[in-house]
């Protein structure tokens, strides 16, 4: 058995570009909130493929919708119309109260589109290019050149410089620093509503409101990255809805398709009218019928099953159990988060804890260098939280 697993790992390592230090785990299938490796070992999943699998694994209704669409039409092109993609866009409009959707293939690509829309909006208004974007330190927006240019992590950016020019960095949850970064050339502020990779930091109410006001004063657009914190994870469909602060452009991905690669940038009508026009943007795959069927089904299930309300309830319980855990262990120093997006700061090596958790049948990931991150499927129950706490405690 062990030999077989090593063989599978070696095969992968010989062919795949080595850009991940992967855990020595070969996953085979999933059922509900559990994953199984190729040896049949069972794992409670508190990572959900990095905040993707909101409904867990093997959801029959979702799988059936995708299978039916596969047999009908997987892909055509954006040169034509198709029904699932239009339905998906309408559902996303309804869930967000925003107006226009462009489907992408990933989160990073949604960020790229949001940046282009903001630049084009300012270009159309001012009649010239050369605009600036304010981004946050400790942010994460993706790995492509544009998204990397607004990612506030030197380590990710350094070797790829020069990146997109005209990006200024401010400190998250520090309104004065955002204010100081504004110039007459600023066309947008981009930020996560809850910082994910940076260590699970929710925006403070007054910060988000303050940034919104600064944007309005300067005629700049507010771009909220909801890729990780959106889609019900914080107990609202989109995290900004919990603040009552609406962005001009929002980026989605991760749980948007619950496993099929899809993202979106969504904007208000005013921005849509004055930014990207025919010829300005496109993608071959983006929003094809297969992912359209997935997004439509995901949004239907989220609303019908009132997933945000379930997240508020189980999320409060997870927060309480984590608070108790922090109180019991000196190596755990703080808990932060909203709903089912929680982080616990830890003085021990978090990578080692996640590796050890696997031995105990628990999948848990890290955020930054010192935070344990809890982003389980949104359908977990309190009993799963108890099971997770028990397994995690065994690793501490
Ligand atoms: C994951 C993530 C991205 C990048 O999404 P990809 O699909 O990996 O390109 C961007 N922003 C945030 C907040 C994310 O969590």
Coordinates of C-alpha atoms and ligand atoms in Angstrom, one line a residue:
X1 CA 0.0 0.0 0.0
X2 CA 2.6 2.5 1.1
X3 CA 4.8 1.5 -1.9
X4 CA 1.9 2.1 -4.2
X5 CA 1.3 5.6 -2.8
X6 CA 5.0 6.4 -3.1
X7 CA 4.9 5.3 -6.8
X8 CA 2.0 7.6 -7.5
X9 CA 3.8 10.5 -5.8
X10 CA 7.0 9.8 -7.8
X11 CA 5.1 9.7 -11.0
X12 CA 3.5 13.0 -10.3
X13 CA 6.8 14.6 -9.3
X14 CA 8.5 13.4 -12.4
X15 CA 5.9 15.1 -14.7
X16 CA 4.5 18.1 -12.9
X17 CA 6.4 21.4 -12.6
X18 CA 7.6 21.6 -9.1
X19 CA 5.9 24.7 -7.8
X20 CA 4.1 23.2 -4.8
X21 CA 5.6 21.4 -1.8
X22 CA 2.7 19.0 -1.6
X23 CA 1.7 17.0 1.4
X24 CA 2.2 13.3 0.9
X25 CA -1.4 12.5 0.3
X26 CA -2.9 11.1 -2.8
X27 CA -6.6 11.8 -2.9
X28 CA -9.0 9.5 -4.6
X29 CA -12.6 10.5 -3.9
X30 CA -14.9 12.4 -1.7
X31 CA -18.3 11.9 -0.1
X32 CA -20.1 14.7 1.9
X33 CA -17.5 16.5 4.0
X34 CA -15.0 13.7 3.8
X35 CA -12.1 12.9 1.5
X36 CA -10.6 9.5 0.9
X37 CA -7.0 8.7 -0.2
X38 CA -6.0 5.9 -2.6
X39 CA -5.5 3.6 0.4
X40 CA -9.1 4.2 1.5
X41 CA -8.1 6.3 4.5
X42 CA -10.8 8.9 5.5
X43 CA -10.2 12.6 6.1
X44 CA -12.5 15.2 7.5
X45 CA -12.1 18.2 5.1
X46 CA -11.8 21.6 6.7
X47 CA -10.2 23.1 3.6
X48 CA -12.7 22.3 0.8
X49 CA -10.1 22.5 -1.9
X50 CA -9.3 26.1 -0.6
X51 CA -12.8 27.4 -0.1
X52 CA -14.2 25.9 -3.2
X53 CA -16.3 22.8 -2.4
X54 CA -19.1 24.6 -0.6
X55 CA -21.5 21.7 -0.9
X56 CA -18.9 19.1 -0.1
X57 CA -18.3 16.1 -2.4
X58 CA -20.7 13.9 -4.4
X59 CA -23.7 16.3 -4.1
X60 CA -26.2 14.4 -6.3
X61 CA -28.2 17.4 -7.5
X62 CA -25.1 19.3 -8.5
X63 CA -23.5 16.3 -10.2
X64 CA -26.7 15.4 -12.1
X65 CA -26.9 19.0 -13.4
X66 CA -23.4 18.8 -14.7
X67 CA -23.8 15.3 -16.2
X68 CA -26.9 16.4 -18.0
X69 CA -25.1 19.5 -19.4
X70 CA -22.0 17.4 -20.4
X71 CA -24.3 15.2 -22.6
X72 CA -26.0 18.2 -24.1
X73 CA -23.2 20.8 -24.8
X74 CA -20.0 21.3 -22.9
X75 CA -18.5 24.2 -24.9
X76 CA -19.3 26.5 -27.7
X77 CA -17.9 30.0 -27.9
X78 CA -18.7 33.4 -26.7
X79 CA -19.5 34.3 -30.3
X80 CA -22.9 32.7 -29.7
X81 CA -25.5 32.7 -27.0
X82 CA -26.3 29.7 -24.8
X83 CA -29.0 29.2 -22.1
X84 CA -27.0 28.0 -19.0
X85 CA -24.5 30.9 -19.2
X86 CA -27.3 33.5 -19.4
X87 CA -29.1 31.8 -16.5
X88 CA -25.9 31.8 -14.5
X89 CA -25.3 35.6 -15.1
X90 CA -28.9 36.4 -14.2
X91 CA -28.6 34.4 -11.0
X92 CA -25.3 36.1 -10.1
X93 CA -27.0 39.5 -10.7
X94 CA -29.8 38.6 -8.4
X95 CA -27.5 37.3 -5.7
X96 CA -25.3 40.4 -5.7
X97 CA -27.7 43.1 -6.7
X98 CA -25.1 44.1 -9.3
X99 CA -25.7 44.5 -13.0
X100 CA -23.2 43.0 -15.5
X101 CA -21.2 39.8 -15.4
X102 CA -18.2 38.6 -17.3
X103 CA -17.3 34.9 -16.6
X104 CA -13.6 33.9 -16.4
X105 CA -11.8 30.7 -15.8
X106 CA -10.2 31.5 -12.5
X107 CA -9.9 34.0 -9.8
X108 CA -6.8 35.7 -11.1
X109 CA -8.4 36.2 -14.4
X110 CA -11.4 37.8 -12.7
X111 CA -8.9 40.3 -11.1
X112 CA -7.3 40.9 -14.5
X113 CA -10.7 41.8 -15.9
X114 CA -11.6 44.0 -12.9
X115 CA -8.3 45.9 -13.4
X116 CA -8.9 46.4 -17.1
X117 CA -12.5 47.6 -16.5
X118 CA -11.3 50.2 -13.9
X119 CA -8.6 51.4 -16.2
X120 CA -10.9 51.7 -19.2
X121 CA -13.5 53.5 -17.0
X122 CA -11.0 56.2 -16.1
X123 CA -9.6 56.3 -19.6
X124 CA -13.1 56.9 -21.0
X125 CA -13.8 59.6 -18.5
X126 CA -10.4 61.4 -18.6
X127 CA -9.5 60.9 -22.2
X128 CA -6.0 59.6 -21.3
X129 CA -4.3 56.5 -19.8
X130 CA -1.7 56.4 -17.0
X131 CA -4.0 55.8 -14.0
X132 CA -3.0 54.3 -10.7
X133 CA -4.5 51.6 -8.5
X134 CA -4.3 51.4 -4.7
X135 CA -3.8 47.8 -3.3
X136 CA -3.3 46.5 0.2
X137 CA -0.2 45.1 1.9
X138 CA -0.6 41.4 2.9
X139 CA -3.2 41.0 0.1
X140 CA -3.6 38.1 -2.3
X141 CA -5.2 38.4 -5.7
X142 CA -3.6 35.7 -7.8
X143 CA -0.5 34.7 -9.7
X144 CA -0.9 36.2 -13.2
X145 CA 1.1 39.4 -13.9
X146 CA -1.8 41.8 -13.4
X147 CA -3.1 40.1 -10.3
X148 CA 0.4 39.7 -8.9
X149 CA 1.0 43.4 -9.4
X150 CA -1.7 44.2 -6.8
X151 CA -0.7 41.4 -4.5
X152 CA 0.9 42.9 -1.4
X153 CA 3.5 40.2 -0.8
X154 CA 7.1 40.9 -1.8
X155 CA 8.0 37.3 -1.7
X156 CA 5.4 36.4 -4.5
X157 CA 6.3 39.5 -6.6
X158 CA 10.1 40.0 -6.3
X159 CA 11.4 37.8 -9.1
X160 CA 8.8 38.9 -11.6
X161 CA 9.5 42.6 -11.5
X162 CA 8.9 44.9 -13.3
X163 CA 5.2 44.2 -13.0
X164 CA 2.3 46.4 -13.9
X165 CA 3.3 50.0 -13.1
X166 CA 1.1 52.5 -11.2
X167 CA 0.3 50.4 -8.1
X168 CA 0.5 52.0 -4.7
X169 CA 0.3 49.9 -1.5
X170 CA -1.6 50.9 1.6
X171 CA -2.1 49.2 4.9
X172 CA -5.3 47.1 5.4
X173 CA -7.6 48.5 8.1
X174 CA -5.7 51.7 8.1
X175 CA -7.7 54.4 6.5
X176 CA -5.1 57.1 6.8
X177 CA -2.6 55.0 4.8
X178 CA -5.2 54.6 2.0
X179 CA -5.9 58.3 2.1
X180 CA -2.2 59.0 1.7
X181 CA -1.9 56.8 -1.3
X182 CA -4.6 58.6 -3.3
X183 CA -3.4 60.9 -6.1
X184 CA -5.4 62.6 -9.0
X185 CA -4.4 59.6 -11.1
X186 CA -6.0 57.0 -8.8
X187 CA -8.7 55.0 -10.7
X188 CA -9.4 52.2 -8.2
X189 CA -8.8 50.7 -4.8
X190 CA -8.7 46.9 -4.8
X191 CA -9.0 44.9 -1.7
X192 CA -10.3 41.6 -0.2
X193 CA -13.4 42.2 1.9
X194 CA -11.8 39.6 4.3
X195 CA -8.1 39.0 3.6
X196 CA -7.6 35.3 3.1
X197 CA -4.0 34.2 2.3
X198 CA -2.7 37.1 4.3
X199 CA -3.9 35.5 7.6
X200 CA -7.7 35.9 7.7
X201 CA -8.3 39.5 8.5
X202 CA -11.8 40.9 8.1
X203 CA -12.1 44.5 7.1
X204 CA -13.2 46.7 9.9
X205 CA -16.6 48.3 9.3
X206 CA -15.3 51.9 9.5
X207 CA -12.4 51.0 7.2
X208 CA -14.6 49.6 4.4
X209 CA -17.0 52.5 4.8
X210 CA -14.1 55.0 4.8
X211 CA -12.5 53.5 1.7
X212 CA -15.9 53.6 -0.1
X213 CA -16.2 57.3 0.8
X214 CA -12.6 58.1 -0.3
X215 CA -13.3 56.4 -3.6
X216 CA -16.5 58.4 -4.1
X217 CA -14.7 61.7 -3.2
X218 CA -11.9 60.9 -5.8
X219 CA -14.1 59.4 -8.5
X220 CA -12.2 56.1 -8.1
X221 CA -13.8 52.7 -8.3
X222 CA -13.9 50.2 -5.4
X223 CA -13.0 46.7 -6.4
X224 CA -13.8 44.1 -3.8
X225 CA -12.1 40.7 -4.2
X226 CA -14.7 38.2 -3.0
X227 CA -13.0 35.2 -4.5
X228 CA -12.4 33.5 -1.1
X229 CA -14.8 35.3 1.2
X230 CA -17.8 35.4 -1.2
X231 CA -20.4 32.8 -2.0
X232 CA -22.0 32.5 1.4
X233 CA -18.7 31.8 3.3
X234 CA -19.1 34.7 5.8
X235 CA -22.8 34.2 6.4
X236 CA -23.8 36.6 3.6
X237 CA -23.8 35.7 -0.1
X238 CA -21.1 38.2 -0.4
X239 CA -19.1 39.5 2.5
X240 CA -19.7 43.2 1.6
X241 CA -23.4 42.6 2.0
X242 CA -22.7 42.2 5.7
X243 CA -21.2 45.7 5.8
X244 CA -23.8 47.4 3.7
X245 CA -20.9 48.7 1.5
X246 CA -21.3 48.0 -2.2
X247 CA -18.4 47.8 -4.6
X248 CA -18.4 49.1 -8.1
X249 CA -16.7 45.9 -9.3
X250 CA -16.5 42.5 -7.5
X251 CA -14.3 39.5 -8.4
X252 CA -15.6 36.0 -7.7
X253 CA -14.3 32.5 -8.2
X254 CA -13.5 29.6 -5.9
X255 CA -17.0 28.4 -4.7
X256 CA -18.7 30.1 -7.6
X257 CA -18.6 26.8 -9.6
X258 CA -18.0 24.4 -6.6
X259 CA -15.3 22.5 -8.5
X260 CA -15.5 23.5 -12.2
X261 CA -13.0 26.3 -13.1
X262 CA -15.0 29.5 -13.2
X263 CA -14.7 33.0 -11.9
X264 CA -16.4 36.2 -12.7
X265 CA -16.1 39.9 -12.4
X266 CA -19.3 41.7 -11.8
X267 CA -20.0 45.4 -12.1
X268 CA -22.6 48.1 -11.7
X269 CA -24.4 49.4 -14.8
X270 CA -22.6 52.8 -14.7
X271 CA -19.2 51.1 -14.8
X272 CA -20.4 48.7 -17.5
X273 CA -21.6 51.6 -19.7
X274 CA -18.4 53.5 -19.5
X275 CA -15.7 50.8 -19.5
X276 CA -15.2 47.5 -21.4
X277 CA -16.8 47.6 -24.9
X278 CA -16.8 45.1 -27.8
X279 CA -13.2 44.2 -28.7
X280 CA -11.8 45.2 -25.3
X281 CA -11.9 41.9 -23.6
X282 CA -12.7 38.2 -24.1
X283 CA -11.9 34.6 -23.3
X284 CA -12.4 31.3 -25.2
X285 CA -13.7 29.2 -22.3
X286 CA -15.0 31.8 -19.9
X287 CA -18.6 31.0 -19.0
X288 CA -19.1 28.1 -21.3
X289 CA -22.3 26.0 -21.0
X290 CA -20.7 23.5 -18.6
X291 CA -19.6 26.1 -16.0
X292 CA -22.8 28.0 -16.7
X293 CA -24.9 25.0 -15.6
X294 CA -22.6 24.6 -12.5
X295 CA -22.9 28.3 -11.5
X296 CA -26.7 28.3 -12.0
X297 CA -27.1 25.2 -9.9
X298 CA -24.8 26.4 -7.1
X299 CA -26.6 29.7 -6.8
X300 CA -30.0 27.9 -6.9
X301 CA -28.9 25.6 -4.1
X302 CA -27.4 28.4 -2.0
X303 CA -30.6 30.4 -2.1
X304 CA -33.1 27.6 -1.7
X305 CA -31.2 25.9 1.2
X306 CA -30.5 29.2 2.8
X307 CA -26.8 28.4 3.1
X308 CA -25.8 31.8 4.4
X309 CA -28.1 31.3 7.4
X310 CA -26.6 27.9 8.0
X311 CA -23.1 29.4 7.8
X312 CA -24.0 32.0 10.4
X313 CA -25.1 29.3 12.8
X314 CA -22.3 26.8 12.3
X315 CA -19.8 29.6 11.9
X316 CA -20.7 31.0 15.3
X317 CA -20.2 27.5 16.8
X318 CA -16.9 27.0 15.0
X319 CA -15.7 30.4 16.4
X320 CA -16.7 29.5 19.9
X321 CA -15.0 26.1 19.8
X322 CA -11.8 27.7 18.3
X323 CA -11.9 30.4 21.0
X324 CA -12.0 27.7 23.7
X325 CA -9.1 25.9 21.9
X326 CA -7.1 29.1 21.9
X327 CA -7.8 29.5 25.6
X328 CA -6.5 25.9 26.3
X329 CA -3.2 26.1 24.3
X330 CA -0.4 28.6 24.8
X331 CA 0.8 28.1 21.3
X332 CA -2.5 29.5 19.9
X333 CA -2.6 33.2 20.3
X334 CA -5.7 34.6 18.6
X335 CA -8.7 33.6 16.5
X336 CA -10.0 35.8 13.7
X337 CA -12.6 35.5 11.0
X338 CA -16.3 35.6 10.0
X339 CA -18.6 32.7 9.5
X340 CA -16.9 29.6 8.0
X341 CA -13.7 31.6 7.2
X342 CA -11.7 31.4 10.4
X343 CA -8.0 31.6 11.2
X344 CA -6.1 30.8 14.4
X345 CA -2.6 32.4 14.9
X346 CA -0.1 29.9 16.2
X347 CA 3.5 30.1 17.5
X348 CA 4.3 26.5 16.5
X349 CA 5.1 25.7 12.8
X350 CA 1.7 25.6 11.2
X351 CA 2.9 23.6 8.2
X352 CA 3.9 20.8 10.6
X353 CA 0.5 20.9 12.3
X354 CA -1.3 20.6 9.0
X355 CA 0.9 17.6 8.1
X356 CA 0.3 16.0 11.4
X357 CA -3.5 16.6 11.1
X358 CA -3.4 14.5 8.0
X359 CA -2.1 11.6 10.1
X360 CA -5.1 12.1 12.3
X361 CA -7.5 12.2 9.4
X362 CA -8.1 15.9 9.2
X363 CA -7.4 18.2 6.2
X364 CA -6.6 21.7 7.4
X365 CA -4.6 24.4 5.7
X366 CA -2.5 27.4 6.6
X367 CA -2.7 31.1 5.7
X368 CA 0.5 33.1 5.7
X369 CA 3.4 31.8 7.8
X370 CA 1.7 31.5 11.2
X371 CA -2.1 31.0 10.8
X372 CA -4.2 27.8 10.7
X373 CA -7.0 28.3 8.3
X374 CA -10.5 26.8 8.6
X375 CA -12.5 27.0 5.4
X376 CA -14.7 23.9 5.4
X377 CA -17.6 23.0 3.1
X378 CA -20.4 25.3 4.0
X379 CA -22.7 22.4 4.7
X380 CA -20.8 21.1 7.7
X381 CA -22.7 20.5 10.9
X382 CA -21.8 21.2 14.5
X383 CA -20.8 17.6 15.0
X384 CA -18.2 18.0 12.3
X385 CA -16.8 21.0 14.2
X386 CA -16.5 18.9 17.3
X387 CA -14.8 16.1 15.3
X388 CA -12.4 18.7 13.9
X389 CA -11.5 20.2 17.3
X390 CA -10.9 16.7 18.7
X391 CA -8.5 15.8 15.8
X392 CA -6.7 19.1 15.9
X393 CA -6.2 19.0 19.6
X394 CA -4.5 15.7 19.2
X395 CA -2.0 17.4 17.0
X396 CA -1.2 20.2 19.4
Ligands
LIG1 C1 -7.6 32.2 -4.5 C2 -7.7 33.6 -4.6 C3 -7.4 34.3 -5.8 C4 -6.9 33.7 -7.0 O1 -7.8 32.8 -7.6 P1 -7.2 31.7 -8.6 O2 -8.5 31.0 -9.0 O3 -6.3 30.8 -7.8 O4 -6.6 32.4 -9.7 C5 -7.6 35.7 -5.8 N1 -8.0 36.4 -4.7 C6 -8.3 35.7 -3.5 C7 -8.8 36.5 -2.4 C8 -8.1 34.3 -3.4 O5 -8.4 33.7 -2.3

